[in-house]
């Protein structure tokens, strides 16, 4: 499948509502694991998605688009959600995820990316060079 930004946006846009539909109204027995960073619960995953929206994909895209001398992505704390969101309810997290995803998609749309821009490269600390299209497809 060839990457098309419009197709990527379709799934990115649907994800918050899909998660809300799947998780709303479930008891905490289904959605929360007590302080186990090796066994993520749905609560932890939603917190991680918010954390990614705030600190990962748009900032990394900005690094690529800037095409500065150092195109290495800033470090990303994969476990940042455990501290940052620990006192919020799952309902609050789902609403925050929808808000952050909407902001990210608005930013993405405002860039009006060209095929040439989608081919620009940045450097991921683990995966090496990646294009903007590859970043947006993950």
Short mmCIF file of C-alpha atoms in Angstrom, two decimals:
data_model
loop_
_atom_site.label_atom_id
_atom_site.label_comp_id
_atom_site.label_asym_id
_atom_site.label_seq_id
_atom_site.Cartn_x
_atom_site.Cartn_y
_atom_site.Cartn_z
CA UNK A 1 0.00 0.00 0.00
CA UNK A 2 1.36 3.42 -0.94
CA UNK A 3 1.21 6.05 1.79
CA UNK A 4 -1.49 8.65 1.29
CA UNK A 5 -1.90 11.28 3.94
CA UNK A 6 -5.68 11.33 3.48
CA UNK A 7 -5.86 7.61 4.22
CA UNK A 8 -3.66 7.96 7.31
CA UNK A 9 -5.87 10.77 8.60
CA UNK A 10 -8.96 8.56 8.25
CA UNK A 11 -7.70 6.14 10.90
CA UNK A 12 -6.05 8.80 13.06
CA UNK A 13 -9.33 10.72 13.21
CA UNK A 14 -11.40 7.64 14.14
CA UNK A 15 -9.17 6.34 16.93
CA UNK A 16 -10.37 8.53 19.85
CA UNK A 17 -14.06 7.81 19.23
CA UNK A 18 -13.36 4.11 18.72
CA UNK A 19 -11.50 3.87 22.03
CA UNK A 20 -14.22 5.82 23.82
CA UNK A 21 -16.86 3.49 22.42
CA UNK A 22 -14.87 0.41 23.45
CA UNK A 23 -13.84 1.52 26.94
CA UNK A 24 -16.57 3.81 28.32
CA UNK A 25 -18.64 2.28 31.05
CA UNK A 26 -16.31 -0.63 31.75
CA UNK A 27 -15.34 -1.33 35.35
CA UNK A 28 -11.80 -0.60 36.49
CA UNK A 29 -11.25 -4.35 36.73
CA UNK A 30 -11.18 -4.34 32.93
CA UNK A 31 -9.37 -1.07 32.38
CA UNK A 32 -6.79 -0.48 35.14
CA UNK A 33 -3.76 -2.44 36.35
CA UNK A 34 -2.19 -1.27 39.58
CA UNK A 35 1.27 0.23 39.01
CA UNK A 36 2.57 -2.54 36.75
CA UNK A 37 4.74 -0.92 34.08
CA UNK A 38 5.33 -4.27 32.41
CA UNK A 39 1.63 -5.04 31.89
CA UNK A 40 -0.14 -2.03 30.43
CA UNK A 41 -3.86 -1.70 30.96
CA UNK A 42 -6.23 0.15 28.60
CA UNK A 43 -5.89 3.10 31.01
CA UNK A 44 -2.10 3.07 30.55
CA UNK A 45 -2.40 2.78 26.77
CA UNK A 46 -4.73 5.78 26.52
CA UNK A 47 -2.33 7.78 28.72
CA UNK A 48 0.53 6.73 26.44
CA UNK A 49 -1.41 7.87 23.37
CA UNK A 50 -1.95 11.31 24.93
CA UNK A 51 1.73 11.51 25.83
CA UNK A 52 2.63 10.63 22.21
CA UNK A 53 0.29 13.30 20.88
CA UNK A 54 1.87 15.93 23.12
CA UNK A 55 5.54 15.03 22.80
CA UNK A 56 6.17 12.66 19.91
CA UNK A 57 4.71 12.70 16.41
CA UNK A 58 4.13 16.44 15.78
CA UNK A 59 7.46 17.48 17.39
CA UNK A 60 9.26 14.86 15.30
CA UNK A 61 7.50 16.01 12.15
CA UNK A 62 8.58 19.57 12.97
CA UNK A 63 12.22 18.41 13.22
CA UNK A 64 11.96 16.87 9.75
CA UNK A 65 10.22 19.88 8.22
CA UNK A 66 12.74 22.32 9.69
CA UNK A 67 15.56 20.45 7.92
CA UNK A 68 18.08 21.92 10.34
CA UNK A 69 21.62 20.67 10.74
CA UNK A 70 20.65 18.12 13.39
CA UNK A 71 17.57 16.17 12.35
CA UNK A 72 17.73 13.76 15.28
CA UNK A 73 14.42 13.44 17.07
CA UNK A 74 14.27 14.58 20.69
CA UNK A 75 14.25 11.74 23.22
CA UNK A 76 10.87 10.23 24.02
CA UNK A 77 9.96 8.83 27.43
CA UNK A 78 7.87 5.74 26.64
CA UNK A 79 6.69 5.59 30.23
CA UNK A 80 5.91 9.28 30.77
CA UNK A 81 2.20 8.62 31.11
CA UNK A 82 2.59 6.70 34.37
CA UNK A 83 3.43 9.82 36.37
CA UNK A 84 1.75 12.47 34.27
CA UNK A 85 -1.77 11.04 34.16
CA UNK A 86 -1.99 8.85 37.21
CA UNK A 87 -4.68 10.86 39.04
CA UNK A 88 -7.10 11.17 36.13
CA UNK A 89 -10.07 8.99 35.37
CA UNK A 90 -10.27 6.96 32.18
CA UNK A 91 -13.12 9.25 31.06
CA UNK A 92 -10.83 12.27 31.49
CA UNK A 93 -8.03 10.52 29.60
CA UNK A 94 -10.31 9.62 26.69
CA UNK A 95 -11.47 13.24 26.42
CA UNK A 96 -7.87 14.49 26.62
CA UNK A 97 -6.80 12.05 23.91
CA UNK A 98 -9.57 13.24 21.59
CA UNK A 99 -8.58 16.87 22.24
CA UNK A 100 -4.87 16.27 21.63
CA UNK A 101 -5.46 14.15 18.52
CA UNK A 102 -7.74 16.85 17.09
CA UNK A 103 -5.03 19.47 17.68
CA UNK A 104 -2.43 17.25 16.01
CA UNK A 105 -4.61 16.65 12.97
CA UNK A 106 -5.33 20.39 12.69
CA UNK A 107 -1.58 21.05 12.74
CA UNK A 108 -1.00 18.36 10.13
CA UNK A 109 -3.71 19.80 7.86
CA UNK A 110 -2.29 23.32 8.21
CA UNK A 111 1.02 22.14 6.77
CA UNK A 112 -0.57 21.13 3.44
CA UNK A 113 2.32 18.72 2.85
CA UNK A 114 3.69 18.07 -0.60
CA UNK A 115 5.14 14.75 -1.83
CA UNK A 116 8.59 16.36 -1.61
CA UNK A 117 8.05 17.23 2.06
CA UNK A 118 6.79 13.72 2.82
CA UNK A 119 10.10 12.40 1.45
CA UNK A 120 12.21 14.56 3.82
CA UNK A 121 14.18 12.62 6.42
CA UNK A 122 14.87 12.76 10.11
CA UNK A 123 16.84 10.49 12.42
CA UNK A 124 15.22 8.18 14.95
CA UNK A 125 17.55 7.02 17.74
CA UNK A 126 16.53 3.36 17.33
CA UNK A 127 15.37 3.05 13.72
CA UNK A 128 17.83 5.34 11.94
CA UNK A 129 16.68 7.56 9.09
CA UNK A 130 12.95 7.78 8.47
CA UNK A 131 10.91 9.88 6.08
CA UNK A 132 8.09 12.14 7.15
CA UNK A 133 5.68 9.76 5.40
CA UNK A 134 7.07 6.84 7.41
CA UNK A 135 6.72 8.83 10.63
CA UNK A 136 3.10 9.68 9.86
CA UNK A 137 2.29 6.08 8.93
CA UNK A 138 3.24 4.73 12.35
#
